[in-house]
Short mmCIF file of C-alpha atoms and ligand atoms in Angstrom, two decimals:
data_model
loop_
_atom_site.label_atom_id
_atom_site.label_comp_id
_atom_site.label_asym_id
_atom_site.label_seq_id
_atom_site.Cartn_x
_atom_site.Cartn_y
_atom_site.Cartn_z
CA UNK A 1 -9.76 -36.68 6.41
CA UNK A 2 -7.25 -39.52 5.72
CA UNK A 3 -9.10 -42.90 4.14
CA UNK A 4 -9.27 -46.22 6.29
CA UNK A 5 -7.56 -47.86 3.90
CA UNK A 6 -4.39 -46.58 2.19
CA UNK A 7 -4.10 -48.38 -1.68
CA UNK A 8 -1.74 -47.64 -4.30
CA UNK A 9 -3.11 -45.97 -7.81
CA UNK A 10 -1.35 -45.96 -10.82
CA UNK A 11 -2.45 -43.12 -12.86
CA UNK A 12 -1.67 -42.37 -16.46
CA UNK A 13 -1.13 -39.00 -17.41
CA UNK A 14 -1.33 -38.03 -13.80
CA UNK A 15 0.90 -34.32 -14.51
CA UNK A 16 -1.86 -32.99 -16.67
CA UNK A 17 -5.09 -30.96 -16.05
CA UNK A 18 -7.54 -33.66 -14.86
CA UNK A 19 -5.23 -36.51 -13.67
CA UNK A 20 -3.35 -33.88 -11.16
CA UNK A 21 -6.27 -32.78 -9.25
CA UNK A 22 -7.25 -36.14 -9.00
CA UNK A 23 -4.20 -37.25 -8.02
CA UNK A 24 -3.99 -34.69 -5.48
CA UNK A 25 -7.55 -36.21 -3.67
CA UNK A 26 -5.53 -39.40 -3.89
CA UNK A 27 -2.63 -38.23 -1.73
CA UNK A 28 -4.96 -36.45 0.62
CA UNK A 29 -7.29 -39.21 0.83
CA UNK A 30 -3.80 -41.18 2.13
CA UNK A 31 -2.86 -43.42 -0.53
CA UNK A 32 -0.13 -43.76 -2.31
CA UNK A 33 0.23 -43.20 -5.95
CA UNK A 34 2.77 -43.72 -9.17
CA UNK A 35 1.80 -41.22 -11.91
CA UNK A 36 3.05 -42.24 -15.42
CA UNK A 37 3.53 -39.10 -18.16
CA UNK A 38 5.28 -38.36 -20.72
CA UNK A 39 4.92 -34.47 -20.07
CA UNK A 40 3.80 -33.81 -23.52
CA UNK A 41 1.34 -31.66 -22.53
CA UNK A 42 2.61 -30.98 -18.53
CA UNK A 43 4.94 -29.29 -16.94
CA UNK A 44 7.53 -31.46 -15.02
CA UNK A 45 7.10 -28.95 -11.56
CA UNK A 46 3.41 -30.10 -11.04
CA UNK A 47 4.95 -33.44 -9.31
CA UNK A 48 6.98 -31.33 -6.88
CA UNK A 49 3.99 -28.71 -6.28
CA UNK A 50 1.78 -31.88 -5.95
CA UNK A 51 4.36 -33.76 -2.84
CA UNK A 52 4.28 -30.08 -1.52
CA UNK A 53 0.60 -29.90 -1.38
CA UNK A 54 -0.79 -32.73 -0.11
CA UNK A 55 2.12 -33.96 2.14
CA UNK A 56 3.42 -37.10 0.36
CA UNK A 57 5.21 -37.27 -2.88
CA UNK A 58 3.82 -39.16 -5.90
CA UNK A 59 6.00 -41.64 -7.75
CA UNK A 60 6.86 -40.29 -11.03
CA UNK A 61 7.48 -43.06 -13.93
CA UNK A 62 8.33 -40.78 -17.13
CA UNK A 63 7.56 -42.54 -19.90
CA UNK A 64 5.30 -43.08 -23.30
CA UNK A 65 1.56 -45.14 -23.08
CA UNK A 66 2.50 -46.00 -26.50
CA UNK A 67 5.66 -48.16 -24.77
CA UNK A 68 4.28 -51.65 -23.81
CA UNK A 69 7.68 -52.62 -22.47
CA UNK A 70 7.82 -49.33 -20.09
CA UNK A 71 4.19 -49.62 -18.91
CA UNK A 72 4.33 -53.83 -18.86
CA UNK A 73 7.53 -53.13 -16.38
CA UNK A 74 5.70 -50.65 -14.30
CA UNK A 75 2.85 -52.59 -13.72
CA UNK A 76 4.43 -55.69 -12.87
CA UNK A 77 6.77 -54.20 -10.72
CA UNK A 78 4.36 -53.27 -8.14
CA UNK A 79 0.86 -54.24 -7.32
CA UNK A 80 -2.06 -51.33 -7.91
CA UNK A 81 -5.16 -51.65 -6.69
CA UNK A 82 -6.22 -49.71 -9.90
CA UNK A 83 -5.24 -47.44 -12.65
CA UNK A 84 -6.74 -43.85 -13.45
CA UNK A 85 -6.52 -43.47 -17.21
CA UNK A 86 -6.14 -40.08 -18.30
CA UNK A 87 -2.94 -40.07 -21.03
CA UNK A 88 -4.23 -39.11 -24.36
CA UNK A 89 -4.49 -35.92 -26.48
CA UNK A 90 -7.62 -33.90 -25.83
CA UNK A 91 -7.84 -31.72 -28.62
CA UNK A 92 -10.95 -31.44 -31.49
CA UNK A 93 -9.57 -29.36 -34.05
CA UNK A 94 -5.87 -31.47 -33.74
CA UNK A 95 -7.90 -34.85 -34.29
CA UNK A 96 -9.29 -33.59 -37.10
CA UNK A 97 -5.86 -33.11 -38.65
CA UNK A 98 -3.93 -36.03 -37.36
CA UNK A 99 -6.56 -38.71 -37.32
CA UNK A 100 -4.29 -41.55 -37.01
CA UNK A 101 -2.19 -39.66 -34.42
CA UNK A 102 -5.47 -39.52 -32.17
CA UNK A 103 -6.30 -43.31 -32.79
CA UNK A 104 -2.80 -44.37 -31.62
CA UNK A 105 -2.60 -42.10 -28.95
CA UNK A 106 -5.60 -42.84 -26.88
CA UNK A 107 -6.83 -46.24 -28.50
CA UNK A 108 -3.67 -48.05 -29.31
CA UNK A 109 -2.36 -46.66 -25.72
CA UNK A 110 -5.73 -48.06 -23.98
CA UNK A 111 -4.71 -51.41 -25.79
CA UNK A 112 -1.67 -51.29 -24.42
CA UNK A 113 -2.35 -49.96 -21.20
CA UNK A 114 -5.01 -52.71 -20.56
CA UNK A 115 -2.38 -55.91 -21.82
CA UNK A 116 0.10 -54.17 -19.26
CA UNK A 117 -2.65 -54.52 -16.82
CA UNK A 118 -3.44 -58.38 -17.81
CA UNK A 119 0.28 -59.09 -16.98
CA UNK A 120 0.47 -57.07 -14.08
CA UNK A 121 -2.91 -58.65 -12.37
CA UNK A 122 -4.28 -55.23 -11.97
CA UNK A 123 -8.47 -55.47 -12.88
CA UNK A 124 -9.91 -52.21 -12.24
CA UNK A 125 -9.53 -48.60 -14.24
CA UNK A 126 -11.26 -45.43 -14.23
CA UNK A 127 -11.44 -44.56 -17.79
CA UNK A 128 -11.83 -40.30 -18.81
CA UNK A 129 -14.48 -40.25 -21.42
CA UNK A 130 -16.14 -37.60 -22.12
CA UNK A 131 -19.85 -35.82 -23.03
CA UNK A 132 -18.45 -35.43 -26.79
CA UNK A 133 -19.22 -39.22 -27.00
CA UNK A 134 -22.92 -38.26 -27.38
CA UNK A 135 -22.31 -36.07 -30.60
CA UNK A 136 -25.19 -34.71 -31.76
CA UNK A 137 -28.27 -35.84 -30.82
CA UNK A 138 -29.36 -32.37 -29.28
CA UNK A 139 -30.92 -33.98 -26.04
CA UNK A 140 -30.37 -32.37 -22.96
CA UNK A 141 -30.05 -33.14 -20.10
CA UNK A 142 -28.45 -36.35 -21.44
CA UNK A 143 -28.60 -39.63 -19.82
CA UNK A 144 -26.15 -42.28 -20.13
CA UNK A 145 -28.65 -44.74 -21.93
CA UNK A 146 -27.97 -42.13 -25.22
CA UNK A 147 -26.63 -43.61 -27.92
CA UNK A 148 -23.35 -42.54 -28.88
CA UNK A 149 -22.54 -40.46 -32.14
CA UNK A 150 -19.12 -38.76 -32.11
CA UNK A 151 -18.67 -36.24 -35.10
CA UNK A 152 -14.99 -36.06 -34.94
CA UNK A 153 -12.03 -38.43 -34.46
CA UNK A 154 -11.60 -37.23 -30.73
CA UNK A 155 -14.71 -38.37 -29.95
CA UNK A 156 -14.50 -41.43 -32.15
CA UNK A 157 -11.37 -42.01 -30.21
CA UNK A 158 -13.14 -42.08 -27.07
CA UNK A 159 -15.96 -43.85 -28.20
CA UNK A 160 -13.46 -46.77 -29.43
CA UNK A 161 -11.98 -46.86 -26.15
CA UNK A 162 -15.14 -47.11 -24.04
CA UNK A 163 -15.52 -50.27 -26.54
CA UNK A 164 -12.46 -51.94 -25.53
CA UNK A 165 -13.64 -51.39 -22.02
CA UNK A 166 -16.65 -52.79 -22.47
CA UNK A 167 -14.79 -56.01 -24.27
CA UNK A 168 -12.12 -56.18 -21.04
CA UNK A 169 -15.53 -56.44 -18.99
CA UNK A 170 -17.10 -59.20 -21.10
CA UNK A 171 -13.83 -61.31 -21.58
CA UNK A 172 -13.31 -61.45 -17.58
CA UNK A 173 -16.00 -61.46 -15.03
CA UNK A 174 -13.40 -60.51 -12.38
CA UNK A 175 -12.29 -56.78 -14.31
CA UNK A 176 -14.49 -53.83 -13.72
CA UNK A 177 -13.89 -50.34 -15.44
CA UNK A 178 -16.00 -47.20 -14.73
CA UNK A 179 -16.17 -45.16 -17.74
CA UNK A 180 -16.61 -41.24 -16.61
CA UNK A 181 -17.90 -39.16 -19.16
CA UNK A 182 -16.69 -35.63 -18.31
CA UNK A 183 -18.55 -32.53 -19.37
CA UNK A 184 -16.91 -29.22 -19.09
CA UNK A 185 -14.24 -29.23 -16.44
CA UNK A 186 -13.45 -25.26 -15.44
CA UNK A 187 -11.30 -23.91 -12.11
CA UNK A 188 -8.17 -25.14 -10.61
CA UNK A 189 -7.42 -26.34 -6.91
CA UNK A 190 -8.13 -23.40 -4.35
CA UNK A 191 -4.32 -23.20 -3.52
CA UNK A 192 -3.85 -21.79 -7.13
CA UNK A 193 -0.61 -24.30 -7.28
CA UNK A 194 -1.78 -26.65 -9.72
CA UNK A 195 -4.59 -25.82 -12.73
CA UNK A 196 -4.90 -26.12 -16.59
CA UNK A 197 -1.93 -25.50 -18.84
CA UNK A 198 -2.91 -25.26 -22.31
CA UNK A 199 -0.60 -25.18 -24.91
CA UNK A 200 -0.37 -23.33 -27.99
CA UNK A 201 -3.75 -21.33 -28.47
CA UNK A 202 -6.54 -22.71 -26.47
CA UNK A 203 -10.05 -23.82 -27.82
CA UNK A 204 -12.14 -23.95 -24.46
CA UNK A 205 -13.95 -21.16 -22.86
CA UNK A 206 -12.17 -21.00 -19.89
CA UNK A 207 -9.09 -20.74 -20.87
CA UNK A 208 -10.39 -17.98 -23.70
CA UNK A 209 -11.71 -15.76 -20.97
CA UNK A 210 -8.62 -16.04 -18.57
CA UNK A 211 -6.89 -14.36 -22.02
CA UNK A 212 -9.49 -12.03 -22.42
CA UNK A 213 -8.94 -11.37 -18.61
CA UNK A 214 -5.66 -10.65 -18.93
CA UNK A 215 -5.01 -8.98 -21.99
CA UNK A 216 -2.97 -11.39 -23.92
CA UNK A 217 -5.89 -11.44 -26.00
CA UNK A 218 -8.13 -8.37 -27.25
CA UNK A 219 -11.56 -10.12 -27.01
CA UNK A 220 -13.57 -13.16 -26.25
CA UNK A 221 -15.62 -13.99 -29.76
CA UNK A 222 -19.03 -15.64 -28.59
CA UNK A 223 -19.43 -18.20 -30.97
CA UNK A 224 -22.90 -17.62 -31.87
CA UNK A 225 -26.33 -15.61 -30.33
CA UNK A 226 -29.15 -17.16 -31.85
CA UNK A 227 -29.50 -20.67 -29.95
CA UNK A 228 -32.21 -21.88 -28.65
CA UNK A 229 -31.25 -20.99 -24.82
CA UNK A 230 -32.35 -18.24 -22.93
CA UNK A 231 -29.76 -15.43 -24.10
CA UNK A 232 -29.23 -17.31 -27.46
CA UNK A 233 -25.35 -17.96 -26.78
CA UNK A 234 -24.58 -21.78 -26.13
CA UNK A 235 -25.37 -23.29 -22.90
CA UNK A 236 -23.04 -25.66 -20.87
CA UNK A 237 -22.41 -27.71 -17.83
CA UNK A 238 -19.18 -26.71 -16.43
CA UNK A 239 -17.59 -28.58 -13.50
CA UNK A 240 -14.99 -27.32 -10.99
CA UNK A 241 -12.21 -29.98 -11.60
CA UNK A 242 -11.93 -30.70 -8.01
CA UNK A 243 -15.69 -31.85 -7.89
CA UNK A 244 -14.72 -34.06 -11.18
CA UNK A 245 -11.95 -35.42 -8.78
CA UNK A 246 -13.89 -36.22 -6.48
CA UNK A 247 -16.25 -37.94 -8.60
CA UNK A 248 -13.04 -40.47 -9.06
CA UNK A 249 -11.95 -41.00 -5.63
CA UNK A 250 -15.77 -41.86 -5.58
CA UNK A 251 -16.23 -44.26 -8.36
CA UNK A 252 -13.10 -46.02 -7.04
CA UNK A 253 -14.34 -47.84 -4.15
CA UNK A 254 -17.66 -48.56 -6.56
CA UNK A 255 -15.44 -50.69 -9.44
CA UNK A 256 -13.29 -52.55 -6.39
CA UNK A 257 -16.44 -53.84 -5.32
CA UNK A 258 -18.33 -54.44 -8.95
CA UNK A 259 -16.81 -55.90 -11.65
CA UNK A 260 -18.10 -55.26 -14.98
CA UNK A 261 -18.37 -51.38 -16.96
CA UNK A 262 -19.74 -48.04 -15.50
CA UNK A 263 -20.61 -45.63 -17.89
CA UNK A 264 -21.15 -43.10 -15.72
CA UNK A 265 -21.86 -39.15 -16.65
CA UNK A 266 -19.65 -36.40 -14.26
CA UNK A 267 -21.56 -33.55 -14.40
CA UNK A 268 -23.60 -30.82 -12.15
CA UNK A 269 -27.07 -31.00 -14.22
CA UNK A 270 -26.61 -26.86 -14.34
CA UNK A 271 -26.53 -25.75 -17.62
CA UNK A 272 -25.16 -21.97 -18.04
CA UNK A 273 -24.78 -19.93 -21.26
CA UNK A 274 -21.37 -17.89 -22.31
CA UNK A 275 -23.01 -14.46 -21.19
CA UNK A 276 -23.71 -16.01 -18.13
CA UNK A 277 -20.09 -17.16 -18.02
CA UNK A 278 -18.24 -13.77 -18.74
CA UNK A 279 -21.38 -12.18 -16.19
CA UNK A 280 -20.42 -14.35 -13.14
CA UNK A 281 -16.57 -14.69 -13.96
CA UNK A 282 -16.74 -10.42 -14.27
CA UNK A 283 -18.89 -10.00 -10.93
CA UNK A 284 -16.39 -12.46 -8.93
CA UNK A 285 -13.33 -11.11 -10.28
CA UNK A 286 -14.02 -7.35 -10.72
CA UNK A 287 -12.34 -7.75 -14.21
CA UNK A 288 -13.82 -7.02 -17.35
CA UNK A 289 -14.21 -9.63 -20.23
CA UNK A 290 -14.32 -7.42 -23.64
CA UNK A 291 -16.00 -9.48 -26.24
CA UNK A 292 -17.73 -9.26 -29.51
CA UNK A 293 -20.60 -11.75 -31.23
CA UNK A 294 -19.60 -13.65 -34.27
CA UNK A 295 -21.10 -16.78 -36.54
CA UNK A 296 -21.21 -20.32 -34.37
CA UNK A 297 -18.38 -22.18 -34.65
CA UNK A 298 -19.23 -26.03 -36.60
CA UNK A 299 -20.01 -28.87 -34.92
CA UNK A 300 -21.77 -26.66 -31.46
CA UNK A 301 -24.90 -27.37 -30.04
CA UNK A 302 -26.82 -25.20 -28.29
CA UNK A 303 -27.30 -26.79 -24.87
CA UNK A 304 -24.97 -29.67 -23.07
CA UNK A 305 -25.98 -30.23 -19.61
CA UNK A 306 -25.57 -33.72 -18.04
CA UNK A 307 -28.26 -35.60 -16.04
CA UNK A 308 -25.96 -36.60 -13.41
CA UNK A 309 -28.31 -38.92 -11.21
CA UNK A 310 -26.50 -41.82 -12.13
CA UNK A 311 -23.29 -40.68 -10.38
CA UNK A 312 -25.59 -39.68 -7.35
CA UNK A 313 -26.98 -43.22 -7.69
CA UNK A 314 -23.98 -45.35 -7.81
CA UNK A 315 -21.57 -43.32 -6.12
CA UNK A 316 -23.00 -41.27 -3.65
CA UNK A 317 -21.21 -38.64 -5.62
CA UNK A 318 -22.34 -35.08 -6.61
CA UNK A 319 -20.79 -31.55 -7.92
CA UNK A 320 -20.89 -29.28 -4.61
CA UNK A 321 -18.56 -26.23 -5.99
CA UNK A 322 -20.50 -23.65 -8.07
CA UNK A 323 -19.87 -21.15 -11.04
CA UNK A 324 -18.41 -18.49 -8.70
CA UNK A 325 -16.08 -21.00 -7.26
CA UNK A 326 -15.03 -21.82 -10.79
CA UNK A 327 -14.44 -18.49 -11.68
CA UNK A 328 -12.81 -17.38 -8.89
CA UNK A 329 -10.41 -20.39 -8.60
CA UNK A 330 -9.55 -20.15 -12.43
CA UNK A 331 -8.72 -16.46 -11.90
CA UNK A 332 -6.67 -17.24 -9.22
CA UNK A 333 -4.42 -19.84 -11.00
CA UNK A 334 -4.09 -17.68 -14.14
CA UNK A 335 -2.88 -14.87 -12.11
CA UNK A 336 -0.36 -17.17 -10.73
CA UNK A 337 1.19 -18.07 -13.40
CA UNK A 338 1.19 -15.16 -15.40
CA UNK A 339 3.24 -13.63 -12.51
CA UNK A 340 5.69 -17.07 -12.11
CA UNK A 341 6.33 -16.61 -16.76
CA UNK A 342 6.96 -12.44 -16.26
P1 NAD B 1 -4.09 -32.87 -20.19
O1 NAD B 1 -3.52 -32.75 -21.55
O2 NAD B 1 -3.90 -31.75 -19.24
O3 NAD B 1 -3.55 -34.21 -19.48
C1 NAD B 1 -3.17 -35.34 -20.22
C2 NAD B 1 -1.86 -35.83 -19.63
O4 NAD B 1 -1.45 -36.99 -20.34
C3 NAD B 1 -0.72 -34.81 -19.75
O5 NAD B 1 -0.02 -34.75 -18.53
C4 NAD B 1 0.16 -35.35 -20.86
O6 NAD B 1 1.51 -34.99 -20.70
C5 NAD B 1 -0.10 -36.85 -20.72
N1 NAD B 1 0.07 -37.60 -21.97
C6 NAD B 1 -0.41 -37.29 -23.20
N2 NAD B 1 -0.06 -38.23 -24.08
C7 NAD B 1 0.65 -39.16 -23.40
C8 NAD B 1 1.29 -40.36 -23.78
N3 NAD B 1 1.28 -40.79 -25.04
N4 NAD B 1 1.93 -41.07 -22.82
C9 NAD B 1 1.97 -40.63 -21.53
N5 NAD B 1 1.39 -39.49 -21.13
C10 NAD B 1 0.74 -38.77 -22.05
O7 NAD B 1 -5.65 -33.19 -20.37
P2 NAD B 1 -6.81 -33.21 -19.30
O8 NAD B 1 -7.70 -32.05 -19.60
O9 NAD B 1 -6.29 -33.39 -17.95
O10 NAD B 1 -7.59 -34.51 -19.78
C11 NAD B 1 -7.35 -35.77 -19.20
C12 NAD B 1 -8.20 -36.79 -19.91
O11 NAD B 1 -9.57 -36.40 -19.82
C13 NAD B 1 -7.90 -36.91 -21.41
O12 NAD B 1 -7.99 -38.27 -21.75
C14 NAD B 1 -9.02 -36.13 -22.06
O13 NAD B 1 -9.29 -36.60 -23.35
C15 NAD B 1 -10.17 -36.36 -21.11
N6 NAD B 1 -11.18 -35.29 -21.13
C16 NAD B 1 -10.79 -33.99 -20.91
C17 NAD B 1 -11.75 -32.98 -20.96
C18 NAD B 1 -11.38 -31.53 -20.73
O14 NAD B 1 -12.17 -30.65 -21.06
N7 NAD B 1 -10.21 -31.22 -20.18
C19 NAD B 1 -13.10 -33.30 -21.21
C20 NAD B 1 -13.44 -34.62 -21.41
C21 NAD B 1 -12.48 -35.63 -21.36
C1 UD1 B 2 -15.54 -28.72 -26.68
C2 UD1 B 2 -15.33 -29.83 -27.71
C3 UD1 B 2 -15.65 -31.16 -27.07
C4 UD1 B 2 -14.81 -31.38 -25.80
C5 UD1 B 2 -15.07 -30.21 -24.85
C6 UD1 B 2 -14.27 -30.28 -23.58
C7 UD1 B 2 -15.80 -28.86 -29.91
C8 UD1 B 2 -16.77 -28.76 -31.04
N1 UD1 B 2 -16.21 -29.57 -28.85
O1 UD1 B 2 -16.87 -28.75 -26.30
O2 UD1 B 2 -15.39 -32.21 -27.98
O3 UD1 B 2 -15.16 -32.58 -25.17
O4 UD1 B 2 -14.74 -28.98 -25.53
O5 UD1 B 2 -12.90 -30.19 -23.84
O6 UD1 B 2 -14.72 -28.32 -29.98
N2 UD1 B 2 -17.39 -20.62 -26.94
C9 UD1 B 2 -17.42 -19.32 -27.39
N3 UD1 B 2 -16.26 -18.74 -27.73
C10 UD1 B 2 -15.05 -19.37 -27.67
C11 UD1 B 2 -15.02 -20.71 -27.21
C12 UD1 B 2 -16.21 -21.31 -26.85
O7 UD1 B 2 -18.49 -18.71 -27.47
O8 UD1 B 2 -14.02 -18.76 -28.02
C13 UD1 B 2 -18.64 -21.28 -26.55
C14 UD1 B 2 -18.98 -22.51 -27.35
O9 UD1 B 2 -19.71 -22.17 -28.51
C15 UD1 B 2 -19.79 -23.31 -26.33
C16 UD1 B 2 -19.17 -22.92 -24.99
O10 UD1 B 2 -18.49 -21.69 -25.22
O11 UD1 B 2 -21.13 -22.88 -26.34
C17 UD1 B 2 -18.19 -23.95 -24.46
O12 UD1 B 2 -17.21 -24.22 -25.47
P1 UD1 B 2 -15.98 -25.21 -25.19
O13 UD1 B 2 -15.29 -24.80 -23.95
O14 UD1 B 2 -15.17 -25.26 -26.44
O15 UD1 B 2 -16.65 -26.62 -24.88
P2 UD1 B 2 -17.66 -27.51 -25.76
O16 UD1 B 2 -18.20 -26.77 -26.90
O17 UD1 B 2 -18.66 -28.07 -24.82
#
């Protein structure tokens, strides 16, 4: 169903995991949208498969959120009703490495991003936080009124950006940002066109079984079987990324209309453990997930689950697609592209 109102996003990082479902509710939804990447961690055919799947062709700006003369010319060029910020690096173990990599990446671009925005007269932007904000207070399900404790410079990173957010907000009355804290996003888009590339070896679950799934690797190690959770392996709440889409398309509308920041949790409330994982992803996929038990890895926590009522609150938003979906939809875009690289 096309929206009443066509508007014109900008959306940072836009070729990636996250920012191209997102951007694909966007298009559908009828609007028209500019997505700005750098493709360091994207492939340049998602923008084609994108046009092809919802009808309408994104703009593509190529081009570095580290560059304030690139982004300042983009967003004066054109009015946006708002910018989706996804651009940044995502990964734990890399932040812990290249600290000062991770703080210019996704706090110095946020800086950046948001003078851009001053000069361009654009005041509203979804901002991807995520649950690792919360570090490791062990409460669950977690609330947004949890004080934040990130244990590594990712989630430092994030944490600084929510900041400069929050300072945006309180320096002008008219800018509103909505600051979505992700928990685990899983699946792809049910066309299997468009889904999660990770490169080099991957950290996640997900993207662990899929390997397991398919060979390239021997086994799944389940990082630990003495938690406090039901089966003892670590319990989490994994979202279909179309439902966290939809949770922006959703929070849009809410930050047009109410200036000021959102911190705003985008999760299902439905914790489920790694066994349950490999159970439901073997039962929907007739595909066995060989896998061994081995020491936790640092820095887990048992459980992670999200008490999303907020969301449901503010946005009239919540998660509809469940594990099997997941599963099933992850499978599917795996398969894909293992058969498009052999
Ligand atoms: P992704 O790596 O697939 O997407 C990020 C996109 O940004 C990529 O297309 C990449 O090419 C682009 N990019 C990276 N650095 C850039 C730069 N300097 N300039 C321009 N473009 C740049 O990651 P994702 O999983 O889609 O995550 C999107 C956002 O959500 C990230 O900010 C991430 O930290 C956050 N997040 C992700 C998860 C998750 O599990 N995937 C969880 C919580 C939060
Ligand atoms: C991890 C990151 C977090 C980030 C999130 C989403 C760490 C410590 N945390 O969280 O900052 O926001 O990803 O990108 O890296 N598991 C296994 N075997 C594996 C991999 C994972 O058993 O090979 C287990 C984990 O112990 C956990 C669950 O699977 O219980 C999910 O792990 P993962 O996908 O890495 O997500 P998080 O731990 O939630």
């Amino acid at each position: 169903m096309g929206a009443q109102t066509s508007h014109r996003y900008f959306v940072t990082g836009g070729a990636g995991y996250i920012g191209s479902h997102t951007v694909l509710a966007l298009l559908r939804d009828g609007h028209d949208v500019t997505i700005f990447d750098n493709f360091s961690n994207a492939s340049r055919d998602v923008i084609d498969r994108l046009g092809a799947l919802a009808g309408k062709a994104p703009v593509l700006i190529e081009g570095d959120i580290r560059d304030e003369a690139a982004l300042t010319s983009a967003l004066t060029a054109q009015k946006y009703r708002a910018v989706l910020h996804f651009a940044g690096l995502k990964s734990v173990a890399e932040s812990v490495e290249k600290p000062q990599l991770y703080h210019e990446v996704n706090v110095g671009g946020t800086e950046i991003l948001l003078r851009a925005m001053e000069k361009g007269g654009c005041k509203a932007i979804v901002f991807s936080s995520s649950a690792t904000v919360y570090g490791t207070h062990g409460v669950s399900p977690i609330d947004e009124s949890c004080s934040l404790d990130p244990i590594n410079p990712y989630g430092q990173s994030k944490a600084d950006c929510e900041v400069l957010l929050e300072n945006n907000c309180q320096n002008d009355a008219e800018f509103s940002a909505a600051i979505l804290r992700y928990f685990n996003p899983v699946g792809a888009d049910k066309s299997a066109k468009i889904g999660e590339m990770p490169k080099g070896t991957p950290a996640n679950l997900m993207p662990l079984i899929l390997e397991a799934a398919t060979g390239e690797r021997e086994k799944l190690a389940i990082f630990g079987n003495d938690y406090d959770t039901p089966d003892g392996t670590g319990v989490r709440d994994y979202i279909h990324v179309s439902d966290l889409a939809a949770g922006h398309t959703a929070a849009l509308p809410y930050i047009e209309a109410h200036p000021g920041a959102h911190k705003i949790n985008l999760g299902t409330g439905r914790g489920y453990s790694v066994i349950e994982m490999i159970q439901t992803f073997q039962a929907v996929n007739d595909v066995p997930i060989p896998y061994s038990i081995e020491a936790r890895r640092p820095g887990d926590l048992g459980e992670v689950v999200a008490n999303p009522n907020y969301a449901r609150e503010l946005l009239d938003w919540q998660a509809n697609l469940g594990l099997e979906d997941m599963c099933r939809d992850a499978w599917a875009w795996k398969k894909s592209i293992v058969k498009s690289s052999s």
